[in-house]
Amino acid sequence: ETGESFTNFINDTTYSFTALKPYRTHDITIAASTSVGTGPFSAVFTVATPQDVPYGTPVSVSSSSETSTSFALSWDPPAYEDQNGVIILYAINILVQETEDSFDLESLTTELTVSNLDPYRTYICKVAAATYVGEGPFSSVIYVYTLETAPTGPPLNLIASDVSSDAIALTWDPPSADEQNGEIVLYYINIVEEFANDGGVNFTSYTNSLEITDLNPFTSYFIQAAAATSVGTGPFTASINEETLEDAPTAPPTNFVTEIVSSTAVTLSWDPPPVDGQNGYIIQYVINVTVQETGERFQLTPVTNSLIVTNLSPFRTYVCIIAAATSVGLGPFGDMFSVMTLEDVPASSPVSISSSGITSTSAVISWGPPPYEDQNGVIISY
C-alpha cells in the first residue's frame, strides 16, 4: 500500500515480525547468506495483517443547513494510514448543552441530517469512524446551534397583583425553558370586557409586568398573555378573570317622575343611572330639595328608587336634584325638576281687622290676608 521496504538479518529459520500496521499486505522474500555472500531470493510470500479499530479520527467535521429543528453534519474519513481497515460506519455522539441529555446516531456515509431537534439549543457533536473490529477515537467537538422559532408554551403564573377602580396591574413568568424556543423579546396581553362583542384590546410589554389603565370601574375583564420571539408569537394563556373595584357613579339617576298625593305629600320615583355609569352597587340616593318660595332647603337620602315625601307645606314649589351613591362616593346630580303641592285651606285667619265709617246702620270693615306662609293657596274669597 505504501511501497515502504525494510531488510532484516537473522541467524535462525524463524522470525517474528512486530510493529506492523493493521490491514497491510506485506510481500516477503528470503535469501540465505554464507561468509562469501547472499544467494538468490525466494519467490514472494504475501502476508496480510488483519483489520483493527481506526487509530485516527474523522477530520473536517462541520455543520450546515441549520433550521429550528434540524441541521446537517459532514466530515472526511480519518487519514488513510490511520483507518486500519474498511470504514463500515461512523458513530455520531450529540450532547444537548442546556439539558445535558445525549444521544448516539450512525451513518454509513460521511454526512448525516439530524432532525427532530429542539429549537434554540446548543448541540455538541463529535464523530468516530468504525471498522468491523470496533470504533476508533472521537473527533474534536463542534458546536451547532438550532435556530429560534415561536414559543410552544404560554407564559406561566399570570396574576393580577393590584387592582383599582380603573386599572389592573399584571405579573407573569416566562414560558418554561423547554418551550421558549428562543429569546423572549416581548409579551402580548389581550384584555376583553365581559359581554363585549369584540376581540378586546392588545397591549405589549418588554418585561414580565404591565399596568393596564383607563378601564371601567366595577367591570369584569378576561385577560390572556402570550410570549414572542423574533420569529413569532406563541400560544396565549388560559384567561384569568378580574374585576375592577367600585367607584363613585359617573351618571345621575334617570326618568324622574313626580306624583302629587295631597297638599302635604308627593311621591317621587326614578330609575338608577345607566349600567355603565353606576360603577358599583347603588346603596343610596341623595335628593337636595329647595322650597322655591322661601329658599328653605333640606335633604332626603332614600335607599330605594321611590319615596313618599310627607309633612310638606301646601301650595309650594319644591325644586329637586338627585344623585346616586356607591360605597365609594356620590355621583353627579342630574337636572333640576320641580313639583308643587296642592292647595289647602288657609292655616290662619286674616290679620289686621279694623273698622271705619261706623254709623247707626253701617260700618266699613277691612283686614289683611293671612300671612303668606299660612295662605296655602290662592285666596279667592273671605
Coordinates of N, CA and C in Angstrom, one line a residue, residues 173-261:
D173 N -44.6 35.0 34.6 CA -43.3 34.4 34.4 C -43.2 34.0 32.9
P174 N -42.0 33.8 32.4 CA -41.8 33.4 31.1 C -42.3 32.0 30.9
P175 N -42.5 31.5 29.6 CA -42.8 30.1 29.4 C -41.7 29.2 30.0
S176 N -42.0 28.0 30.2 CA -40.9 27.0 30.7 C -39.8 27.0 29.7
A177 N -38.6 26.8 30.2 CA -37.4 26.9 29.4 C -37.4 26.0 28.1
D178 N -38.0 24.8 28.2 CA -38.1 24.0 27.0 C -39.1 24.3 26.1
E179 N -39.9 25.4 26.3 CA -41.0 25.8 25.4 C -40.7 27.3 24.9
Q180 N -39.7 27.9 25.3 CA -39.4 29.3 24.9 C -38.9 29.3 23.4
N181 N -38.1 28.4 23.1 CA -37.7 28.2 21.6 C -36.9 29.5 21.1
G182 N -36.3 30.2 22.0 CA -35.6 31.4 21.6 C -35.5 32.4 22.7
E183 N -35.1 33.6 22.3 CA -35.0 34.7 23.3 C -36.4 35.4 23.3
I184 N -37.0 35.5 24.4 CA -38.3 36.1 24.5 C -38.1 37.7 24.4
V185 N -38.6 38.3 23.4 CA -38.4 39.7 23.1 C -39.5 40.6 23.6
L186 N -40.7 40.0 23.7 CA -41.8 40.8 24.2 C -43.0 39.9 24.5
Y187 N -44.0 40.5 25.2 CA -45.2 39.8 25.5 C -46.4 40.5 25.0
Y188 N -47.4 39.8 24.6 CA -48.7 40.4 24.2 C -49.7 40.1 25.3
I189 N -50.5 41.1 25.7 CA -51.5 41.0 26.6 C -52.9 41.4 26.0
N190 N -53.8 40.5 26.0 CA -55.2 40.7 25.5 C -56.1 40.9 26.6
I191 N -56.9 41.9 26.6 CA -57.9 42.2 27.7 C -59.3 42.4 27.0
V192 N -60.3 41.7 27.4 CA -61.6 41.8 26.9 C -62.6 42.0 28.0
E193 N -63.5 43.0 27.8 CA -64.5 43.3 28.8 C -65.6 42.2 28.6
E194 N -66.0 41.7 29.8 CA -67.0 40.6 29.8 C -68.3 41.1 29.1
F195 N -68.8 40.3 28.3 CA -70.1 40.5 27.5 C -69.8 41.4 26.3
A196 N -68.5 41.8 26.0 CA -68.2 42.6 24.9 C -68.3 41.7 23.6
N197 N -68.6 42.3 22.5 CA -68.7 41.6 21.2 C -67.5 41.8 20.3
D198 N -66.4 42.2 20.9 CA -65.2 42.4 20.1 C -64.0 41.6 20.6
G199 N -62.9 41.7 20.0 CA -61.7 41.0 20.4 C -60.9 41.6 21.5
G200 N -61.4 42.7 22.0 CA -60.7 43.3 23.1 C -59.6 44.2 22.6
V201 N -58.7 44.5 23.5 CA -57.6 45.4 23.2 C -56.3 44.6 23.5
N202 N -55.3 44.8 22.6 CA -54.0 44.2 22.8 C -52.9 45.2 23.3
F203 N -52.1 44.8 24.3 CA -51.0 45.6 24.8 C -49.7 44.8 24.6
T204 N -48.6 45.5 24.6 CA -47.3 44.8 24.6 C -46.5 45.2 25.8
S205 N -45.6 44.3 26.2 CA -44.7 44.6 27.3 C -43.4 43.9 27.0
Y206 N -42.3 44.7 27.4 CA -41.0 44.1 27.2 C -40.5 43.5 28.5
T207 N -41.3 43.6 29.5 CA -40.9 43.0 30.8 C -42.0 42.0 31.2
N208 N -41.9 41.5 32.5 CA -42.8 40.5 33.0 C -43.9 41.1 33.8
S209 N -44.3 42.4 33.5 CA -45.3 43.0 34.2 C -45.9 44.1 33.3
L210 N -47.2 44.5 33.7 CA -47.8 45.5 32.9 C -49.0 46.1 33.7
E211 N -49.2 47.4 33.7 CA -50.3 48.0 34.4 C -51.2 48.5 33.2
I212 N -52.5 48.0 33.2 CA -53.4 48.4 32.2 C -54.4 49.5 32.9
T213 N -54.4 50.7 32.3 CA -55.2 51.8 32.9 C -56.4 52.1 32.0
D214 N -57.1 53.2 32.5 CA -58.3 53.7 31.7 C -59.3 52.6 31.5
L215 N -59.5 51.7 32.5 CA -60.5 50.7 32.5 C -61.8 51.3 33.1
N216 N -62.9 50.6 32.9 CA -64.2 51.0 33.5 C -64.3 50.4 34.9
P217 N -64.8 51.2 35.9 CA -64.9 50.7 37.2 C -66.0 49.6 37.3
F218 N -65.8 48.7 38.3 CA -66.7 47.7 38.6 C -67.1 46.9 37.4
T219 N -66.1 46.5 36.6 CA -66.3 45.8 35.4 C -65.4 44.5 35.3
S220 N -65.9 43.5 34.8 CA -65.2 42.2 34.8 C -64.5 42.1 33.4
Y221 N -63.2 41.7 33.5 CA -62.4 41.6 32.3 C -61.8 40.2 32.3
F222 N -61.6 39.7 31.0 CA -60.9 38.4 30.8 C -59.5 38.8 30.2
I223 N -58.4 38.2 30.7 CA -57.1 38.6 30.4 C -56.3 37.4 30.0
Q224 N -55.5 37.5 28.9 CA -54.6 36.5 28.5 C -53.2 37.1 28.1
A225 N -52.2 36.2 28.2 CA -50.9 36.7 27.8 C -50.2 35.6 26.9
A226 N -49.3 36.1 26.0 CA -48.6 35.3 25.1 C -47.1 35.8 25.0
A227 N -46.2 34.9 24.8 CA -44.8 35.3 24.7 C -44.4 35.3 23.2
A228 N -43.4 36.1 22.8 CA -43.0 36.1 21.4 C -41.5 36.2 21.3
T229 N -40.9 35.4 20.4 CA -39.5 35.6 20.0 C -39.5 36.5 18.8
S230 N -38.3 36.7 18.2 CA -38.2 37.5 17.0 C -38.8 36.8 15.8
V231 N -39.1 35.5 16.0 CA -39.7 34.7 14.8 C -41.2 34.7 14.9
G232 N -41.8 34.7 16.0 CA -43.3 34.6 16.1 C -43.8 34.6 17.5
T233 N -45.1 34.6 17.6 CA -45.8 34.6 18.9 C -46.3 33.2 19.2
G234 N -46.1 32.8 20.5 CA -46.6 31.5 21.0 C -48.1 31.6 21.4
P235 N -48.6 30.5 22.0 CA -50.0 30.4 22.4 C -50.2 31.3 23.6
F236 N -51.5 31.7 23.7 CA -51.9 32.5 24.8 C -52.2 31.6 26.0
T237 N -52.1 32.2 27.2 CA -52.5 31.5 28.4 C -54.0 31.3 28.5
A238 N -54.5 30.5 29.4 CA -55.9 30.4 29.7 C -56.3 31.8 30.3
S239 N -57.5 32.2 30.1 CA -57.9 33.5 30.5 C -58.1 33.5 32.1
I240 N -57.7 34.7 32.6 CA -58.0 34.9 34.0 C -59.0 36.0 34.1
N241 N -59.9 35.9 35.1 CA -61.0 36.9 35.2 C -60.7 37.8 36.4
E242 N -60.7 39.1 36.1 CA -60.5 40.1 37.2 C -61.6 41.2 37.0
E243 N -62.0 41.7 38.2 CA -63.0 42.8 38.2 C -62.4 44.0 38.8
T244 N -62.5 45.2 38.2 CA -62.1 46.4 38.8 C -63.0 46.8 39.9
L245 N -62.4 47.6 40.8 CA -63.1 48.0 42.0 C -64.2 49.0 41.8
E246 N -65.1 49.2 42.8 CA -66.1 50.2 42.6 C -65.6 51.6 42.6
D247 N -66.4 52.5 42.1 CA -66.0 53.9 42.2 C -67.4 54.7 42.3
A248 N -67.3 56.0 42.5 CA -68.5 56.8 42.6 C -69.2 56.7 41.2
P249 N -70.5 56.8 41.1 CA -71.2 56.8 39.8 C -70.7 58.0 39.0
T250 N -70.7 57.8 37.7 CA -70.4 58.9 36.7 C -71.6 59.4 36.0
A251 N -72.8 58.9 36.4 CA -74.0 59.4 35.7 C -75.1 59.5 36.8
P252 N -76.1 60.4 36.6 CA -77.1 60.6 37.6 C -78.3 59.6 37.3
P253 N -79.2 59.5 38.3 CA -80.4 58.7 38.0 C -81.2 59.3 36.9
T254 N -82.1 58.5 36.3 CA -82.8 59.0 35.1 C -84.3 58.8 35.4
N255 N -85.1 59.3 34.4 CA -86.6 59.1 34.4 C -87.2 59.5 35.7
F256 N -87.0 60.7 36.2 CA -87.6 61.1 37.5 C -89.1 61.4 37.2
V257 N -89.9 60.9 38.1 CA -91.4 61.0 38.0 C -91.9 61.5 39.3
T258 N -92.8 62.5 39.3 CA -93.4 63.0 40.5 C -95.0 62.7 40.4
E259 N -95.5 62.5 41.6 CA -97.0 62.3 41.7 C -97.5 63.0 42.9
I260 N -98.4 63.9 42.8 CA -98.9 64.7 43.9 C -99.9 63.8 44.6
V261 N -99.7 63.7 45.9 CA -100.6 62.8 46.7 C -101.6 63.7 47.4

